[in-house]
Short mmCIF file of C-alpha atoms and ligand atoms in Angstrom, two decimals:
data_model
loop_
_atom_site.label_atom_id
_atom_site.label_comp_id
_atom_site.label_asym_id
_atom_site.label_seq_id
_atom_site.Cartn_x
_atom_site.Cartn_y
_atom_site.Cartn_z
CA UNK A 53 7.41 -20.30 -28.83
CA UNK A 54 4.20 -19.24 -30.55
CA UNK A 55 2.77 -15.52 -30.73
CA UNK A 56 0.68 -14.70 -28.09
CA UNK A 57 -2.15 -11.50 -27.99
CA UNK A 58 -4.20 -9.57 -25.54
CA UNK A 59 -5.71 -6.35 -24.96
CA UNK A 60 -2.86 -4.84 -22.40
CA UNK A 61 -5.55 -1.57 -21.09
CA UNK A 62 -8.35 -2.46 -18.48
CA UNK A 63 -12.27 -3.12 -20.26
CA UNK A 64 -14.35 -0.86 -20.67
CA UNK A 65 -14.10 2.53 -22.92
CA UNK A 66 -11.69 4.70 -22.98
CA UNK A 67 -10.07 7.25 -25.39
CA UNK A 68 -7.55 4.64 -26.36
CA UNK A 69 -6.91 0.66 -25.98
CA UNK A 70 -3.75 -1.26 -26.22
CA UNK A 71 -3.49 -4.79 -28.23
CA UNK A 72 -0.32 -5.66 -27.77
CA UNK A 73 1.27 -8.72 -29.63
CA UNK A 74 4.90 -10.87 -28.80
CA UNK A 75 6.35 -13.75 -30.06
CA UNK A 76 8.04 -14.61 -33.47
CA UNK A 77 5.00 -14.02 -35.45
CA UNK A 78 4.28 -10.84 -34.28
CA UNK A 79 5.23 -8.61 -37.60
CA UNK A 80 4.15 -10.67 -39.93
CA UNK A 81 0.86 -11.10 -38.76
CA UNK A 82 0.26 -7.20 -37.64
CA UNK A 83 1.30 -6.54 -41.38
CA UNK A 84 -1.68 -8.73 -42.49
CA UNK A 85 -3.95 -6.06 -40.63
CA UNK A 86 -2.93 -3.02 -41.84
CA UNK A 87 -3.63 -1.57 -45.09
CA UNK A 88 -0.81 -1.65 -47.25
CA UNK A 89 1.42 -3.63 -44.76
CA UNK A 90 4.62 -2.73 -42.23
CA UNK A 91 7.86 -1.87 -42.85
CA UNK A 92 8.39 -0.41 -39.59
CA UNK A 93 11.01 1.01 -38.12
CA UNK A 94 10.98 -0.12 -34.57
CA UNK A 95 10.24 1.77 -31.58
CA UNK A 96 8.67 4.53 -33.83
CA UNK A 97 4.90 4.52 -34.01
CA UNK A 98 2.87 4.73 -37.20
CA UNK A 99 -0.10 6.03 -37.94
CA UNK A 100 -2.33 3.01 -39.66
CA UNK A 101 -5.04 1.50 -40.83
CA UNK A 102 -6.76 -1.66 -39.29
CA UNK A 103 -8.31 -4.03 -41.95
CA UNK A 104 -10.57 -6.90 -41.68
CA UNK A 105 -10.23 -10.08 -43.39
CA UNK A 106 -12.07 -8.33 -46.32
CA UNK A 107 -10.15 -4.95 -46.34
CA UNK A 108 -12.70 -3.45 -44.70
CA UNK A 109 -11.96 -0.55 -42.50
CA UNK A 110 -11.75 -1.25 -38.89
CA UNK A 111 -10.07 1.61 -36.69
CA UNK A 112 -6.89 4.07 -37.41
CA UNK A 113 -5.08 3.23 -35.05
CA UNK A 114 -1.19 3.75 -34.33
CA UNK A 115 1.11 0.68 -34.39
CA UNK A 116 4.31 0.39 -32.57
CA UNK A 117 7.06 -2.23 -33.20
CA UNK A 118 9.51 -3.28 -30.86
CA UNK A 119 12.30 -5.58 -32.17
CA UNK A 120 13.26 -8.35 -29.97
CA UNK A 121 15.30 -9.22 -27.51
CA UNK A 122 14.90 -5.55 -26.72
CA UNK A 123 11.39 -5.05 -26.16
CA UNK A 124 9.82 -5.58 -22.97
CA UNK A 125 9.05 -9.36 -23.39
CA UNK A 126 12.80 -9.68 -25.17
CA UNK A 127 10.47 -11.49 -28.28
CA UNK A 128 9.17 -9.31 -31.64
CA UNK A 129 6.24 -7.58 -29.98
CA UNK A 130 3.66 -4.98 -31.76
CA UNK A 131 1.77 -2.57 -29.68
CA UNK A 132 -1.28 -1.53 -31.64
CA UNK A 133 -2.88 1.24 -29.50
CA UNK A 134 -6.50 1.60 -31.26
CA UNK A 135 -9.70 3.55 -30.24
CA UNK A 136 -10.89 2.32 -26.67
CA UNK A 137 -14.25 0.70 -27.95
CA UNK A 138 -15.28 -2.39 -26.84
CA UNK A 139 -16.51 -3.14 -30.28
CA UNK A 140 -13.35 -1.84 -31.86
CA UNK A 141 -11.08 -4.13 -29.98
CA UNK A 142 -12.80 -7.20 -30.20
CA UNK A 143 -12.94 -6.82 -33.76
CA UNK A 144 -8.95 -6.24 -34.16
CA UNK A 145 -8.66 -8.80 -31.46
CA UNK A 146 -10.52 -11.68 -33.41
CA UNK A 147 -8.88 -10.61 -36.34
CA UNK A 148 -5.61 -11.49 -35.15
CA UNK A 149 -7.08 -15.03 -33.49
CA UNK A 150 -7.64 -15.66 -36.87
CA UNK A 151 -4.19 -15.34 -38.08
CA UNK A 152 -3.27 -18.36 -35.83
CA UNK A 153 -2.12 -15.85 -33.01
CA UNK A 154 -3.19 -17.53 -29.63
CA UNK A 155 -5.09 -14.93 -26.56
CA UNK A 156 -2.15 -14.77 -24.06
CA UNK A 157 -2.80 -16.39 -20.44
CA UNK A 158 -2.68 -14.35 -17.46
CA UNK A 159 1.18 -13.10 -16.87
CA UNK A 160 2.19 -14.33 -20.07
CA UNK A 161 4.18 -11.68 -21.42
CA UNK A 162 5.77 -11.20 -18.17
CA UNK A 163 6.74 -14.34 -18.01
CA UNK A 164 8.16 -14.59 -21.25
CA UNK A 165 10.61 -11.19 -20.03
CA UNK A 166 11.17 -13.43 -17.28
CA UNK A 167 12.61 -16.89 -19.16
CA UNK A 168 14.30 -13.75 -21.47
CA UNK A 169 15.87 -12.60 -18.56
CA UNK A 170 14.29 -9.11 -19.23
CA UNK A 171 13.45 -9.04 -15.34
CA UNK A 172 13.80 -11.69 -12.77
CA UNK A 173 10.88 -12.66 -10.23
CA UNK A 174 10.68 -10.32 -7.60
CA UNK A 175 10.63 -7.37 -10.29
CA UNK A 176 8.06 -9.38 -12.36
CA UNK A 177 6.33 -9.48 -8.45
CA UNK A 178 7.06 -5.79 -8.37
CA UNK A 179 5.45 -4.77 -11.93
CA UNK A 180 2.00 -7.12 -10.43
CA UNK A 181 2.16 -5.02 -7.28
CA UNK A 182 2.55 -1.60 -8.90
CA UNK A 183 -0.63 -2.50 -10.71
CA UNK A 184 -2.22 -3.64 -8.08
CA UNK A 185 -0.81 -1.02 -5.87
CA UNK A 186 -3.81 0.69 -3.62
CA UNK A 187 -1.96 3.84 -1.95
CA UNK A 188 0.99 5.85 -3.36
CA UNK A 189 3.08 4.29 -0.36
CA UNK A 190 2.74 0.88 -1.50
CA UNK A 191 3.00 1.88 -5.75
CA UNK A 192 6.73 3.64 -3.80
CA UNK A 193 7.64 0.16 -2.44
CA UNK A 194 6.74 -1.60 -6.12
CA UNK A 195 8.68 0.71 -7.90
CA UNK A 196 11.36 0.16 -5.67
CA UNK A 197 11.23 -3.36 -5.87
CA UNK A 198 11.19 -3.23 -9.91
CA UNK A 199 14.33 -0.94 -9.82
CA UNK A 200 16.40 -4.75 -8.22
CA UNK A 201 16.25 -3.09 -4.83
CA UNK A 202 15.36 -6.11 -3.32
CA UNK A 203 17.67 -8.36 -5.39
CA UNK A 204 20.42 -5.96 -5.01
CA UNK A 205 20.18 -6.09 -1.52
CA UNK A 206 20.19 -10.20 -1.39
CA UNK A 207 23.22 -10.41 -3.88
CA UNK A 208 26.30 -9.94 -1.84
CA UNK A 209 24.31 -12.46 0.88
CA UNK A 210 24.26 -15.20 -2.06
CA UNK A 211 27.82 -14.23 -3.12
CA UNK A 212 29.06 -15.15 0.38
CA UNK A 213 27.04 -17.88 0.80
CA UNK A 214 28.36 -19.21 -1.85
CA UNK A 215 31.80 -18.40 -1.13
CA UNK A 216 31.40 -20.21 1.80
CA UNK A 217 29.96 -23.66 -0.07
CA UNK A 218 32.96 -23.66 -2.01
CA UNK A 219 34.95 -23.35 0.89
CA UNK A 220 33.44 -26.72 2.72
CA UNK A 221 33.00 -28.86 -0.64
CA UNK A 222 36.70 -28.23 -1.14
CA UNK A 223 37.19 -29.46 2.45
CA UNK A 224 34.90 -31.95 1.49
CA UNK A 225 37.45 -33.08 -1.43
CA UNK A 226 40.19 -33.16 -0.03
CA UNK A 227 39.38 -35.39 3.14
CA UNK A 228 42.28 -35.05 4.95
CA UNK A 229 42.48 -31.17 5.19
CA UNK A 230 39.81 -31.07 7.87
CA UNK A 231 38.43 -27.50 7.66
CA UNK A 232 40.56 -25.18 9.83
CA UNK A 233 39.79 -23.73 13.05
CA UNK A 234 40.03 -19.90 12.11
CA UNK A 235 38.19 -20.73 8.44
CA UNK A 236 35.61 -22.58 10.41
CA UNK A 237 35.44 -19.72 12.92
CA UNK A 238 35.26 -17.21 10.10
CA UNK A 239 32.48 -19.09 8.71
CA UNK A 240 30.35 -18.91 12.14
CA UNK A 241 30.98 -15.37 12.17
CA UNK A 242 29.52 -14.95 8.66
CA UNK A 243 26.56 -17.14 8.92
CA UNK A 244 25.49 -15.53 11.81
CA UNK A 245 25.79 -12.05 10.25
CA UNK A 246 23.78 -13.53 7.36
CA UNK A 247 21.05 -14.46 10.09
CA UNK A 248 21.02 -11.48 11.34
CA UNK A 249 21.15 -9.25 8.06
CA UNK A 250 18.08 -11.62 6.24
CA UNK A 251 16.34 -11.44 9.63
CA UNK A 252 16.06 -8.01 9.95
CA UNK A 253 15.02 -7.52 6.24
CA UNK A 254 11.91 -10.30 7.01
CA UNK A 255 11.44 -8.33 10.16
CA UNK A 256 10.13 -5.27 7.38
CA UNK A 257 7.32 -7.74 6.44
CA UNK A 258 5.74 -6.97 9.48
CA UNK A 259 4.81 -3.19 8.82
CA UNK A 260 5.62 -3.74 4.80
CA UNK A 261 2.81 -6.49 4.70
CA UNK A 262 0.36 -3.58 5.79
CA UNK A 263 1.39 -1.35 2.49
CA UNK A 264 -0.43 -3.82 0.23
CA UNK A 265 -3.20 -5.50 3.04
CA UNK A 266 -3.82 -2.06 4.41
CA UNK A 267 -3.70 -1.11 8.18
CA UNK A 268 -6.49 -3.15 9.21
CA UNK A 269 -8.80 -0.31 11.79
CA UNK A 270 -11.31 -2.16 13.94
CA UNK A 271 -13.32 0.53 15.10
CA UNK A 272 -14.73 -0.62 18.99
CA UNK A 273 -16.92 0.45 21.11
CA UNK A 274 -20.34 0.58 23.45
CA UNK A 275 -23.64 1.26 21.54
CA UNK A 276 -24.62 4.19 20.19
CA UNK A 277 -21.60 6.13 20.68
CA UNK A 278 -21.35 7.23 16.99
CA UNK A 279 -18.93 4.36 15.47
CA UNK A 280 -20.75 3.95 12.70
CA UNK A 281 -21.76 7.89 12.74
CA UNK A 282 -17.23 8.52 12.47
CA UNK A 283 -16.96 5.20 9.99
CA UNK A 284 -18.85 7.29 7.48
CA UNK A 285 -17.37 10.27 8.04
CA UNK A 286 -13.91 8.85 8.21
CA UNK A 287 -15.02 7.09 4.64
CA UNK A 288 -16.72 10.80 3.53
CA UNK A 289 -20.28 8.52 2.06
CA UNK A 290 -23.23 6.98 4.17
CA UNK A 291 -22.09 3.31 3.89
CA UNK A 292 -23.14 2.36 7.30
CA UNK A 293 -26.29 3.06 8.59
CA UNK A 294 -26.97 5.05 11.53
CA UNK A 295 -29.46 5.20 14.27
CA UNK A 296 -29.68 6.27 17.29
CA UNK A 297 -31.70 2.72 18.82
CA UNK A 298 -27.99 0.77 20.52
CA UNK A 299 -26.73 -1.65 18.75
CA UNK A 300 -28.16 -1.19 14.64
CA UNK A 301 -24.49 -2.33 13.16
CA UNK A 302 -25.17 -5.84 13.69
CA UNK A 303 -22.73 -7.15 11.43
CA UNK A 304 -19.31 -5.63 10.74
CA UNK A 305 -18.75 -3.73 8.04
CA UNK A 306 -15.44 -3.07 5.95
CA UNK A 307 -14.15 -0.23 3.59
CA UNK A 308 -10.91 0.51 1.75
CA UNK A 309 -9.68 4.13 2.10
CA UNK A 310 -6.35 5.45 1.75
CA UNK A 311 -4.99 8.31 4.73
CA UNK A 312 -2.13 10.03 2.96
CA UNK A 313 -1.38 7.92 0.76
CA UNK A 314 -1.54 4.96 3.18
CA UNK A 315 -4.40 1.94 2.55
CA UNK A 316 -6.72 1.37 5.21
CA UNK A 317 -9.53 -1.13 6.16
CA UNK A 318 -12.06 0.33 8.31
CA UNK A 319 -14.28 -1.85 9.86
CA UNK A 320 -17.23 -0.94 11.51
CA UNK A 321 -17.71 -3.79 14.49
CA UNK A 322 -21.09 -4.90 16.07
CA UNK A 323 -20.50 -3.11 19.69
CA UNK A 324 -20.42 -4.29 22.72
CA UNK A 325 -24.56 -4.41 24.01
CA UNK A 326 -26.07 -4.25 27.26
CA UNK A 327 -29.08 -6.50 27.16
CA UNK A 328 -28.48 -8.75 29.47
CA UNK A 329 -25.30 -10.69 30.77
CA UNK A 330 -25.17 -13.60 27.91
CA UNK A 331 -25.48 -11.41 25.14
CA UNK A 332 -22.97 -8.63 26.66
CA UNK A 333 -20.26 -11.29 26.97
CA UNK A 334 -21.33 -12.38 23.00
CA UNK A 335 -20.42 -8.53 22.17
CA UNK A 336 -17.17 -8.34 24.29
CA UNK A 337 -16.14 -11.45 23.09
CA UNK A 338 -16.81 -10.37 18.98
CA UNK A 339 -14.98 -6.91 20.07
CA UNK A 340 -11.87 -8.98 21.35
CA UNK A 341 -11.97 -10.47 18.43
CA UNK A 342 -12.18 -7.67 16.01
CA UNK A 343 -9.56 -6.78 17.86
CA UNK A 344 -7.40 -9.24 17.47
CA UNK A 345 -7.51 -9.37 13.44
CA UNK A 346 -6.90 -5.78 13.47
CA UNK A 347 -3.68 -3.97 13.05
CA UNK A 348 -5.26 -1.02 15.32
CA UNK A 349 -8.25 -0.51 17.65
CA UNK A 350 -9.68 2.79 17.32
CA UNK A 351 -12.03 3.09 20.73
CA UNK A 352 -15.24 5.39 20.44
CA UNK A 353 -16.74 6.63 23.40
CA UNK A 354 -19.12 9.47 23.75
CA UNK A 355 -18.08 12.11 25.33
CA UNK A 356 -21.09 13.76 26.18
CA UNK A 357 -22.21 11.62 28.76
CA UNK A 358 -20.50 9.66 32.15
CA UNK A 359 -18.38 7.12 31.12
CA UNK A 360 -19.89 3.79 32.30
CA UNK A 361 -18.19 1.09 33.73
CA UNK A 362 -18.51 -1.15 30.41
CA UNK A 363 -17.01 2.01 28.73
CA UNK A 364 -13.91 1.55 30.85
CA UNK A 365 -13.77 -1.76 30.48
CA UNK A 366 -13.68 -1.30 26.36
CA UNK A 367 -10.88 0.41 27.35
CA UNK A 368 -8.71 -1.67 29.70
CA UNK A 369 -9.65 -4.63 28.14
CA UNK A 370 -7.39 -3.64 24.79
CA UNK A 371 -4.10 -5.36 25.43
CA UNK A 372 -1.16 -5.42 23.27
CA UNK A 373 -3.16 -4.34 19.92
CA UNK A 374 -2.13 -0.84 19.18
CA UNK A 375 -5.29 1.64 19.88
CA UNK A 376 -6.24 5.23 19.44
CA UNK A 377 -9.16 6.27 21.91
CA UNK A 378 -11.73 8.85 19.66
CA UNK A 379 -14.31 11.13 22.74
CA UNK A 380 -16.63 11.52 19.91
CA UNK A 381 -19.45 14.38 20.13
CA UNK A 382 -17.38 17.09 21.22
CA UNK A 383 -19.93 19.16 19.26
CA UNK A 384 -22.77 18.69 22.46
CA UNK A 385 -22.00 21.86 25.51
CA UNK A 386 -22.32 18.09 27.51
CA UNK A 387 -19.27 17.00 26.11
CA UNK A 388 -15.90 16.49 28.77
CA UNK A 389 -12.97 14.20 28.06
CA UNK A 390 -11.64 12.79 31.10
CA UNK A 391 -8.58 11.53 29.24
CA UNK A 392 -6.65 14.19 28.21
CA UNK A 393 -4.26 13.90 25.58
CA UNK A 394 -2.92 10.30 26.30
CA UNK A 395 -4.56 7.64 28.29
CA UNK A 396 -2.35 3.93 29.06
CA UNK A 397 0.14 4.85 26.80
CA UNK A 398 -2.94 5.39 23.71
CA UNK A 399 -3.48 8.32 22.24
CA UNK A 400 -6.42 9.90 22.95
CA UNK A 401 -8.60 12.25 20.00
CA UNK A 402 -11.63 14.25 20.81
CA UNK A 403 -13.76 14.61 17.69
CA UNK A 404 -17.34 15.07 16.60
CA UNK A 405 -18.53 12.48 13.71
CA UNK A 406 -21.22 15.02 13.16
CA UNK A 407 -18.95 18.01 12.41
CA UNK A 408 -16.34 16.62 11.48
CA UNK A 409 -14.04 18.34 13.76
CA UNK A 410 -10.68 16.55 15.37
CA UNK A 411 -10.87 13.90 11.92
CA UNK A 412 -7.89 15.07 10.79
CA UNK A 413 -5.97 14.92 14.14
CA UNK A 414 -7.44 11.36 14.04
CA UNK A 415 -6.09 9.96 10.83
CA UNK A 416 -2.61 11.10 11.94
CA UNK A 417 -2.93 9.15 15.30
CA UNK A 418 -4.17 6.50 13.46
CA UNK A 419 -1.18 5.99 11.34
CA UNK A 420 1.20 7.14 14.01
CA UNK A 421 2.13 3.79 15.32
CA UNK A 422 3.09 2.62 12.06
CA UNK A 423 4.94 5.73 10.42
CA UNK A 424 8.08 4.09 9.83
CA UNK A 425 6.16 1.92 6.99
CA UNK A 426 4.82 4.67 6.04
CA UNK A 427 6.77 7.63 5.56
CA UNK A 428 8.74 8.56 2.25
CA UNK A 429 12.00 7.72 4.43
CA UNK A 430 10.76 3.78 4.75
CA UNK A 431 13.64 1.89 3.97
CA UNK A 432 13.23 -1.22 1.61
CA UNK A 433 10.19 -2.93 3.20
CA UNK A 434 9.41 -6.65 1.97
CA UNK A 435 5.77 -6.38 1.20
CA UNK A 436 5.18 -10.44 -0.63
CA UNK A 437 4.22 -13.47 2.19
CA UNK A 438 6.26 -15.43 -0.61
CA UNK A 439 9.36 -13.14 0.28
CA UNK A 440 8.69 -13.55 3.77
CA UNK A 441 8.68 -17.25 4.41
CA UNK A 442 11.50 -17.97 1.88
CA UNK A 443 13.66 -15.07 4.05
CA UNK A 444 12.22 -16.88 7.30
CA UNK A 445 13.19 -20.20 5.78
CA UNK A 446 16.98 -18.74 5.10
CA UNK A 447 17.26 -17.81 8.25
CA UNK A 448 16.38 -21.20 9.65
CA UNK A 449 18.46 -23.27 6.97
CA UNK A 450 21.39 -21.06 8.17
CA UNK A 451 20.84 -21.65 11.86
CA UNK A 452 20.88 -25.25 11.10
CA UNK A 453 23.58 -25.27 9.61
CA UNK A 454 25.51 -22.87 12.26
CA UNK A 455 24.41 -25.51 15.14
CA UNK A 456 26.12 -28.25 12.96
CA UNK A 457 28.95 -25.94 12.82
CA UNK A 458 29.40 -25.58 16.85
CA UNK A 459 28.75 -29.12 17.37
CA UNK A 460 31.49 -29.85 14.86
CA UNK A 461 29.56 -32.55 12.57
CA UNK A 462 30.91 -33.37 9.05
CA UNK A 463 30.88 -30.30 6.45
CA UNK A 464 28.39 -32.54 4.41
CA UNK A 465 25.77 -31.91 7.48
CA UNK A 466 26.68 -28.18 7.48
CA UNK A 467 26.68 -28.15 3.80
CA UNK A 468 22.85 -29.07 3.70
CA UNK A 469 21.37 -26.38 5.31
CA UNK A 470 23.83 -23.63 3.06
CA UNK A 471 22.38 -25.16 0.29
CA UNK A 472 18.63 -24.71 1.17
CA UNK A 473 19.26 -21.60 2.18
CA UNK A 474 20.80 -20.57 -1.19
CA UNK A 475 17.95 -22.25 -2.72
CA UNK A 476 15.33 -20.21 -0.60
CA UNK A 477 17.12 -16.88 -1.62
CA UNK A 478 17.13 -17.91 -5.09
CA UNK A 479 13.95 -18.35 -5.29
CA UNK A 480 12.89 -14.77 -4.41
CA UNK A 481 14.27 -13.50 -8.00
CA UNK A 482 13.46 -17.04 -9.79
CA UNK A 483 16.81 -18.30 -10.39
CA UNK A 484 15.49 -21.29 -8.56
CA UNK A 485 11.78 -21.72 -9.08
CA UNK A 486 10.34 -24.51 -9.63
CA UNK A 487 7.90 -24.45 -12.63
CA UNK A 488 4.74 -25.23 -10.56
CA UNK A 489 5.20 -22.60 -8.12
CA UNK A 490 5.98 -20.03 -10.90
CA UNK A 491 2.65 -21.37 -12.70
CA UNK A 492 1.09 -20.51 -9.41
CA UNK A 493 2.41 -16.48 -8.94
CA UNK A 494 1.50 -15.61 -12.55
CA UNK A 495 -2.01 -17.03 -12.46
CA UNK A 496 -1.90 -14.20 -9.62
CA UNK A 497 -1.41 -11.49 -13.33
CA UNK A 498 -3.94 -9.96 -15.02
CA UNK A 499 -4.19 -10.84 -18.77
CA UNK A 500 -2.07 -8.72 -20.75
CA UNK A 501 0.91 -8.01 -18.62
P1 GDP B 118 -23.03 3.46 17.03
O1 GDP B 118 -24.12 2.64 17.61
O2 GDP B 118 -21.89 3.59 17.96
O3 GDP B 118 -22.61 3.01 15.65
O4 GDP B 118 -23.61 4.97 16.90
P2 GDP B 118 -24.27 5.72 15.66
O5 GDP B 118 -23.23 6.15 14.69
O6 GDP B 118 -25.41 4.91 15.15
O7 GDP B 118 -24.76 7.04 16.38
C1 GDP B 118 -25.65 7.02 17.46
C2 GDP B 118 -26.32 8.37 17.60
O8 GDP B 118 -25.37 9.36 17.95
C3 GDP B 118 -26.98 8.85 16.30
O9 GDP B 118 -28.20 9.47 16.63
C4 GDP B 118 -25.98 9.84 15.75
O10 GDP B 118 -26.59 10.83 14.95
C5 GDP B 118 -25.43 10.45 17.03
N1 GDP B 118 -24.06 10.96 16.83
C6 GDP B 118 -23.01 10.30 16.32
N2 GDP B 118 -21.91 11.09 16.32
C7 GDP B 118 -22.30 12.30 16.82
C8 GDP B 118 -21.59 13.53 17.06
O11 GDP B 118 -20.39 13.71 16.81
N3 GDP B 118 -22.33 14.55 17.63
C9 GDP B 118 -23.64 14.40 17.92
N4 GDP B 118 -24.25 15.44 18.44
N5 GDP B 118 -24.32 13.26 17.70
C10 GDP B 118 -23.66 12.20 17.15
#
């Protein structure tokens, strides 16, 4: 295994940077940097300083050794936390190159915990998503994750999985014991409490997905009603641009926020416009399918004049996508609602873009429908489409196998589908990854974790 290096803080400048260093070669060559070498005790942090190839003065910097296997990678790894310049660190950073260190690939040292068994997969997932994390709900879930929630959660499944493989190869042995009725019964019993259990934990995808995609808000409606006018003052800045001529947002627009801690995608739809029957069905088709990709429809109508009959239509038109109906101008003495509170079972907001009265009533009803992702009480949520399909996958391998079961076929037959499914669960902490597809989720790293 040969060293490996990389700057482990983001680019740019900062008060301080972190080069941090693992593998076997790690001391030896951070001692070749620092004036008057390293005899460090590890985990305690020295003040030092950084040398060129020519014992000129680089940085002062303060260098940290951890002694493997227990250091973060489970290898030798120095931590050399110098002055964030950009100049600073390239110069330390060639330096080392130069010592025959090698510039670490994406994931690396993550990787390396993982073949240490420092972490397995879905942790080394978790640490990725933390950093990646967009909203304090979904850096919650990563933490979680890294703690072995997940893993914890799957290990009595595997445990009895297994059990139950042992169980059926030993029939398997021993050919004349034919598995007995009340085992084989038993077995049933378990494998469809397995279904159900890993079921209901893929089920969690479906609002845990949103944590790191965001809750995806298509906001719909006629012209000139003031979507774009409440995009931007959902968002706070003037990203859109508004007009008062119908139908200026020709194309949609999209912006991250987060509502209480919760990522969202706002998107700013072309709306639905009235010039002319082939062009109206154009805009009420692109609403649908705004719709459609969305997580949530958040309907703007303007308050301060009749509702049309397009306007209800807008309306009744949503179908099974969760929506939140904003009466928007509520500022003009025109202004009525003729909704009330609640209108089909949607909640209904009345709000002025220009003011900025009623927003926050309308954040809350916009993450209403999906508080029990959202809330500090959450249970564990899977929030990885990798997770997902190899849960869904279980589940299927299982039911497989429980069909063989009822139709009494060989153990062998029944046998396959355990094994798959053990497989499928293995892979979500590694223990069964295949080196391709492990190649594949660290690529997804950023250098220097
Ligand atoms: P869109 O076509 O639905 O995106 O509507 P715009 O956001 O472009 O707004 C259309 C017009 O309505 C503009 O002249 C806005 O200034 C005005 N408008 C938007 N929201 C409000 C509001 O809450 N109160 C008032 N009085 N005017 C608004």
């Amino acid at each position: 295994m040969n060293t490996i290096v990389a700057p482990a803080t983001a680019q740019g400048r900062s008060a301080i940077a972190v080069i941090r260093l693992s593998g076997p070669e790690s001391l030896t060559v951070a001692a070749k940097i620092v004036e008057g070498g390293l005899r460090p005790a590890p985990r305690k942090a020295s003040l030092k300083t950084i040398i060129n190839r020519d014992g000129e003065v680089l940085d002062r910097a303060l260098v940290t050794y951890f002694n493997g296997p227990d250091s973060f990678t489970g290898e030798d790894v120095v931590e050399i936390s110098c002055h964030g310049s950009p100049i600073v660190l390239r110069q330390i950073l060639d330096r080392v190159l130069e010592l025959g260190v090698r510039l670490a690939e994406a994931g690396e040292f993550t990787l390396r915990a993982l073949a240490n068994q420092k972490l397995n997969l879905s942790q080394a997932e978790a640490i990725r998503d933390l950093i990646d994390a967009r909203s304090s709900v979904a850096a919650k879930q990563a933490v979680r994750q890294l703690g072995g929630e997940l893993s914890g959660r799957l290990a009595p499944l595997k445990e009895r999985l297994l059990e139950i493989i042992v169980l059926l190869e030993s029939a398997l042995e021993f050919v004349e014991d034919d598995l007995p009725a009340t085992d084989a019964a038993q077995v049933a019993q378990d494998l469809s409490s397995m279904m159900s259990d890993l079921d209901q934990l893929a089920e969690t995808f479906s609002l845990g997905h949103l944590l790191t995609d965001g809750i995806k808000v298509a906001i719909i409606g006629p012209p000139n009603v003031g979507k774009s006018s409440l995009f931007n003052s959902l968002l706070g800045i003037d990203r859109a641009i508004v007009t008062n001529i119908p139908g200026t947002t020709r194309d949609s627009i999209s912006e991250q926020i987060s509502f209480a801690g919760v990522p969202v995608s706002l998107i700013d739809t072309a709306g639905v416009r009235d010039a002319g029957d082939a062009i109206e069905i154009i805009g009420i088709e692109r609403t649908r399918q705004a719709v459609a990709d969305a997580d949530l429809a958040l309907v703007v109508l303007d308050g301060s004049i009749t509702l049309s009959e397009n306007d209800w239509r807008v309306v009744d038109q949503l179908d099974s996508t969760p929506a939140v109906i904003a009466i928007n101008k509520q500022d003009l003495c025109s202004f009525m609602n003729p909704f009330g509170n609640a209108y089909d079972g949607k909640t209904v907001v009345q709000v002025s873009a220009l003011t900025g009265s009623g927003l926050a009533e309308l954040r809350t009803a916009i993450l209403q429908p999906f508080n029990s992702a959202t809330t500090d009480s959450a249970g564990l949520l899977i929030t990885n489409a990798r997770h997902y399909d190899l849960l869904r996958r279980a589940v299927a391998e299982l039911g497989s196998s429980l069909q063989c079961l009822h139709e009494e076929a060989s153990e062998e037959l029944v046998l396959v589908g355990l094994h798959n499914a053990l497989r499928n669960l293995g892979e979500i902490t590694g223990e069964t990854t295949a080196e391709d597809i492990l190649n594949r989720i660290f690529a997804t790293f950023c250098i220097g974790k």
